Coordinates of N, CA and C in Angstrom, one line a residue:
X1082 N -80.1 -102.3 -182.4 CA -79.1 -102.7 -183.3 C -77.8 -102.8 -182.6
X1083 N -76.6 -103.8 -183.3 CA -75.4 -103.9 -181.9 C -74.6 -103.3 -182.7
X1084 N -73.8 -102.9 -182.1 CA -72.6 -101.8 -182.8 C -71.5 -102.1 -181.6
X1085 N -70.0 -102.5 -182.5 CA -69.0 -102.6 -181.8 C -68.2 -101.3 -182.6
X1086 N -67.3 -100.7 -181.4 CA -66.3 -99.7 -181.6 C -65.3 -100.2 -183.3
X1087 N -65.1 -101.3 -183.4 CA -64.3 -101.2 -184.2 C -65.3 -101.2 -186.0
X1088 N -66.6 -100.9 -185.8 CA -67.4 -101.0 -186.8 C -68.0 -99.7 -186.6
X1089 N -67.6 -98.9 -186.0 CA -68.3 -97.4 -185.6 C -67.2 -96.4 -186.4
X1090 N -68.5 -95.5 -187.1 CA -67.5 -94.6 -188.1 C -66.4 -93.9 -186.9
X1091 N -65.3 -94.1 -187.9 CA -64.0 -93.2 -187.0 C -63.5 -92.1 -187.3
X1092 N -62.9 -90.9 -186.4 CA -62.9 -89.7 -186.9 C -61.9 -89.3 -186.3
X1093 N -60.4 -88.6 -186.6 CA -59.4 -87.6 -185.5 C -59.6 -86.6 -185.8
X1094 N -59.5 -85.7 -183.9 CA -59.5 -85.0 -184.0 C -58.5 -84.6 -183.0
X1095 N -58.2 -82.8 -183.1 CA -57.6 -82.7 -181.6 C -55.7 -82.7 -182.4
X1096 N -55.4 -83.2 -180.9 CA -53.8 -83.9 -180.6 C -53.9 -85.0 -181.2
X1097 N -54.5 -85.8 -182.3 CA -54.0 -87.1 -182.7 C -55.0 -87.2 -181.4
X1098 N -56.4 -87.4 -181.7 CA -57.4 -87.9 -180.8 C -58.1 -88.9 -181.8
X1099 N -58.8 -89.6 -181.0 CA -59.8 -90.8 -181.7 C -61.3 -90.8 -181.1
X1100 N -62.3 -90.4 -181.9 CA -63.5 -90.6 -181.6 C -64.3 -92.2 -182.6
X1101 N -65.0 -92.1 -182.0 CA -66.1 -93.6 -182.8 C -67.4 -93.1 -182.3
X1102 N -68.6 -92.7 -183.2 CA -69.8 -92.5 -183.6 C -70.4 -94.5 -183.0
X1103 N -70.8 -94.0 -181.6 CA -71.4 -95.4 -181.6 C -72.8 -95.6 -181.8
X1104 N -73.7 -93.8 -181.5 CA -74.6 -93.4 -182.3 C -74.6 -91.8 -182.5
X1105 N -75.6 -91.4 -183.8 CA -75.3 -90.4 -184.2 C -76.5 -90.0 -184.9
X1106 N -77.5 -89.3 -184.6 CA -78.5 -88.2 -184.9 C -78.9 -86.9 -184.6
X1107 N -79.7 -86.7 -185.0 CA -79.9 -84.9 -185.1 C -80.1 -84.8 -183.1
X1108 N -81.2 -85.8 -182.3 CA -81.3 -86.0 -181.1 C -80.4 -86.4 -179.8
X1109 N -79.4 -87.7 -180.7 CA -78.7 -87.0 -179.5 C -77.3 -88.2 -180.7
X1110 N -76.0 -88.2 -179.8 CA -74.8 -88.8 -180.1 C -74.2 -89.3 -178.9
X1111 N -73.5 -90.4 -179.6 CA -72.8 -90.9 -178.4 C -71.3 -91.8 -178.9
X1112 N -70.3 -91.0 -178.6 CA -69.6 -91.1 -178.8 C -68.5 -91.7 -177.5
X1113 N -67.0 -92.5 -178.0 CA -66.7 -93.1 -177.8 C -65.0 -92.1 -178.1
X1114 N -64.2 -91.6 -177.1 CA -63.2 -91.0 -177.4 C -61.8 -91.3 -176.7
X1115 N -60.5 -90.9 -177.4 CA -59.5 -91.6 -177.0 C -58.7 -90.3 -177.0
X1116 N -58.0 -90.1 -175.7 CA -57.0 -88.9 -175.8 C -56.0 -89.3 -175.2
X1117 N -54.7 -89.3 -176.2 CA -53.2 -89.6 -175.5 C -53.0 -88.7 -174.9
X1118 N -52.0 -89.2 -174.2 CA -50.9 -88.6 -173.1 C -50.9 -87.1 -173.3
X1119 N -51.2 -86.2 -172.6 CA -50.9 -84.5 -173.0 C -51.8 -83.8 -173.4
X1120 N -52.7 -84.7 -174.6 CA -54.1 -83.7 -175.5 C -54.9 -83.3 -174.7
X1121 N -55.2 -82.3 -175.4 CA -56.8 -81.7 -175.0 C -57.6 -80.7 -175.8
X1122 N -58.6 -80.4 -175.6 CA -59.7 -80.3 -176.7 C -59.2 -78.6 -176.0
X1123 N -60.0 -77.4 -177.0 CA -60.0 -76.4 -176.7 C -61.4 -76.1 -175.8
X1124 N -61.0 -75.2 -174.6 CA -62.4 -74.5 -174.1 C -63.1 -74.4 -175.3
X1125 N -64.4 -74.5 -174.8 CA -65.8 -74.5 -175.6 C -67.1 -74.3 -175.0
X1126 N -68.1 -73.8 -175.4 CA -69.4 -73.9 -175.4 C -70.3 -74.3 -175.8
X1127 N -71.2 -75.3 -175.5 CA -73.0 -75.5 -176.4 C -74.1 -74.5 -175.8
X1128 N -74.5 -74.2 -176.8 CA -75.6 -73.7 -176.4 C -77.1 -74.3 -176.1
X1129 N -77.2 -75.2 -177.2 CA -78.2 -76.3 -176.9 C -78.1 -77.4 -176.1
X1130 N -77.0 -77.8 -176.8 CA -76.3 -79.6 -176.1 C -76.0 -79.8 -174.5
X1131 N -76.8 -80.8 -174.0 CA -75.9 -81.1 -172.3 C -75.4 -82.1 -172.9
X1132 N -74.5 -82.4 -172.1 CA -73.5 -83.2 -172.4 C -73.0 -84.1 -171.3
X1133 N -72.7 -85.5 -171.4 CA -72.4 -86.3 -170.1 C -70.9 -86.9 -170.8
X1134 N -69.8 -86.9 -169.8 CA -68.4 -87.4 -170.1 C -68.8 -88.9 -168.9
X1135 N -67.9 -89.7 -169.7 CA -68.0 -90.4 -168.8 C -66.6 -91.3 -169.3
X1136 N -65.7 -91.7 -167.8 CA -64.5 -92.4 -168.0 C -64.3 -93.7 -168.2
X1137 N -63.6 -94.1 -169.0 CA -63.7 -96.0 -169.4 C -62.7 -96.5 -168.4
X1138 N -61.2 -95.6 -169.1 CA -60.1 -96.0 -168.4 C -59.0 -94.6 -168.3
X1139 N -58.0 -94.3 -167.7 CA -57.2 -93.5 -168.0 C -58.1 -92.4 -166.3
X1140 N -57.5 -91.0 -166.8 CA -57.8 -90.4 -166.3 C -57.9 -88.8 -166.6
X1141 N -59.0 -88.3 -166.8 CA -59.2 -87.1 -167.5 C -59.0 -85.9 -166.4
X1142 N -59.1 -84.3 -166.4 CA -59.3 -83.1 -166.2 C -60.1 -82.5 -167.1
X1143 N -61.3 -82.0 -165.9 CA -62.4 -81.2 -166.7 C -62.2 -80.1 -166.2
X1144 N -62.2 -79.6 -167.1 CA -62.7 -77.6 -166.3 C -63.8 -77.1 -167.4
X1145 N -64.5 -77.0 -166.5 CA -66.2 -76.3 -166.2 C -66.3 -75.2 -165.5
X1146 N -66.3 -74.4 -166.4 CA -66.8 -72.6 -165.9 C -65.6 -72.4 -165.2
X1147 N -64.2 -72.7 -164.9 CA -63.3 -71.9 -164.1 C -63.1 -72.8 -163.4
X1148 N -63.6 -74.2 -163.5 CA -63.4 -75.0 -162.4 C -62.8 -76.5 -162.5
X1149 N -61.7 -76.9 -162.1 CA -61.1 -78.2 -162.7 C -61.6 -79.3 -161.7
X1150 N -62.1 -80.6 -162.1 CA -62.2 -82.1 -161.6 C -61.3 -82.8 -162.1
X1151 N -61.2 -83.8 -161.4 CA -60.4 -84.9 -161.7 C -61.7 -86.1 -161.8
X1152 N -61.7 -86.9 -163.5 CA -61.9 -87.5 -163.3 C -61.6 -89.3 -163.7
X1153 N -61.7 -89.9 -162.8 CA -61.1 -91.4 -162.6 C -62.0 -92.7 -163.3
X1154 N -61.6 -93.5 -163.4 CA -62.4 -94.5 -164.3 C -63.6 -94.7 -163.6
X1155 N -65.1 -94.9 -164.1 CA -66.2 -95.5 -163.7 C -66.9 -93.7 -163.2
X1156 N -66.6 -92.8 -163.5 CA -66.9 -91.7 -163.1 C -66.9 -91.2 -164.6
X1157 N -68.5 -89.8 -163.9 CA -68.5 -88.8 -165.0 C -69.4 -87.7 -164.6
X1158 N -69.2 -86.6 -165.5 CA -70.0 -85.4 -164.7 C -70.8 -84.8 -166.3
X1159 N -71.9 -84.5 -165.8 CA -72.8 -83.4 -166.9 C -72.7 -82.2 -166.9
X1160 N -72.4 -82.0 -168.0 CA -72.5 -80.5 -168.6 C -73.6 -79.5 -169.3
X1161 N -74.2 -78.8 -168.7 CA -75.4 -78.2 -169.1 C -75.0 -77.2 -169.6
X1162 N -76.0 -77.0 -171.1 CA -76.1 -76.2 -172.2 C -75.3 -74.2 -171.6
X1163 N -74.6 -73.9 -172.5 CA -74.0 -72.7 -172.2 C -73.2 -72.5 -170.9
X1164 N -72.4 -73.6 -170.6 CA -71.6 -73.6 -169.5 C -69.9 -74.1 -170.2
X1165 N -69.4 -73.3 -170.1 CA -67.7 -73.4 -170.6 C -67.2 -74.5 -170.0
X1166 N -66.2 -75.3 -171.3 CA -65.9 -76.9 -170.2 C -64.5 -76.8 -171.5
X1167 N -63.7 -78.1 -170.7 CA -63.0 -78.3 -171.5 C -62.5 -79.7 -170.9
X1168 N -62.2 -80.7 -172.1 CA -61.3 -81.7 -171.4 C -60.0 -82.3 -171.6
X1169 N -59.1 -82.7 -170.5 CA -57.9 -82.7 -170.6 C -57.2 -84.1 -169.9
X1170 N -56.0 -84.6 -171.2 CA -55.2 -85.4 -170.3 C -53.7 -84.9 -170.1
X1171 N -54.0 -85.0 -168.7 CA -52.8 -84.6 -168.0 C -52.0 -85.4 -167.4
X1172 N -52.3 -86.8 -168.0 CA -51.1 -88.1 -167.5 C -50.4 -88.5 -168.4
X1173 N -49.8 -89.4 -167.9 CA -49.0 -89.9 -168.9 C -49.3 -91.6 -169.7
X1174 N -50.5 -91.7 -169.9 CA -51.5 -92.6 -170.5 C -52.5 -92.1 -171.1
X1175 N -53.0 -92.9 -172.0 CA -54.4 -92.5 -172.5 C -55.6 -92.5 -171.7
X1176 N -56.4 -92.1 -171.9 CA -57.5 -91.8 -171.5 C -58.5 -92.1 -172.2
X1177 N -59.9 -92.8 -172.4 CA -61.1 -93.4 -173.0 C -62.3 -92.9 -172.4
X1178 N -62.9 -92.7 -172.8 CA -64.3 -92.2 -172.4 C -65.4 -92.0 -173.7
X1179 N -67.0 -91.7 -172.6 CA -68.0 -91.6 -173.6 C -68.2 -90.6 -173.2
X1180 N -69.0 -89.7 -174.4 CA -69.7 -88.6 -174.7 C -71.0 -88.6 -175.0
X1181 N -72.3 -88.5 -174.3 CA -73.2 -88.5 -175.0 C -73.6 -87.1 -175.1
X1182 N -73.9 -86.7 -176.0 CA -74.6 -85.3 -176.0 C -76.4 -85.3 -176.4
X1183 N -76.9 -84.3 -176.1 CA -78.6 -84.2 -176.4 C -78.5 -83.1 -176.6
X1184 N -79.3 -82.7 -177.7 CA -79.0 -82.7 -179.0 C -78.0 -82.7 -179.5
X1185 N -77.3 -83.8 -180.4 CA -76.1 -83.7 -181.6 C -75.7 -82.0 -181.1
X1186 N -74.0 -82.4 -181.1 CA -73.6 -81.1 -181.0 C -73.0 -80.2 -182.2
X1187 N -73.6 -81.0 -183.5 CA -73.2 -80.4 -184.4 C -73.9 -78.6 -184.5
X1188 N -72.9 -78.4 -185.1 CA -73.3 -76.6 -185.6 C -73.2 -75.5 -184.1
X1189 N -73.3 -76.4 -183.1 CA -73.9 -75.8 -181.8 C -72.4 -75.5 -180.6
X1190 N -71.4 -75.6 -181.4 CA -70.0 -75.5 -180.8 C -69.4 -74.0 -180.8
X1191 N -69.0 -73.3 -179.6 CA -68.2 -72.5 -179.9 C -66.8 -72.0 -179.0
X1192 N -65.9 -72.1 -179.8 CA -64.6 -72.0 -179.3 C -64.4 -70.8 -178.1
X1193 N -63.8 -70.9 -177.1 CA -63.7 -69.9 -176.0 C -62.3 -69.3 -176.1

């Protein structure tokens, strides 16, 4: 089935962040997110969920377990279940990216 972003349920969260459900089940999600200039999500953990970021445009900071990346467009790194991460923009542009998670990370979040 085709699904464009501007037909994908929309949700903020965050700093005046933008996500889009481009798919969304109990197996996995994949999401489509937008973070202005400065935002960033709180340290967190899954227990279940790995997780792949991946960058459209802009430029993010990840820190994973104590550990910060830089990442640049066409780049992305995985996050495996029960490993502390967080993502951040630290420019002064937006930043775009996908999220796929396995399994849906609902219920399975917890704040650090």
């Amino acid at each position: 089935m085709k699904i464009h972003k501007e037909q994908a349920e929309h949700y903020i969260w965050g700093d005046d962040c933008d996500g889009w459900f481009l798919e969304r089940d109990a197996d996995r999600t994949i999401i489509q997110e937008r973070m202005p200039a400065g935002a960033s999500e709180v340290k967190h953990v899954h227990q279940k969920a790995k997780q792949f970021f991946f960058i459209l445009s802009g430029e993010a900071k990840m820190w994973i377990d104590g550990t910060d990346i830089t990442l640049k467009p066409q780049e992305g790194c995985t996050i495996l279940p029960g490993i502390p991460h967080q993502i951040r923009n630290e420019s002064l542009e937006s930043v775009e990216f996908l999220v796929i998670s396995t399994p849906s990370t609902q219920g399975d979040r917890t704040a650090l």
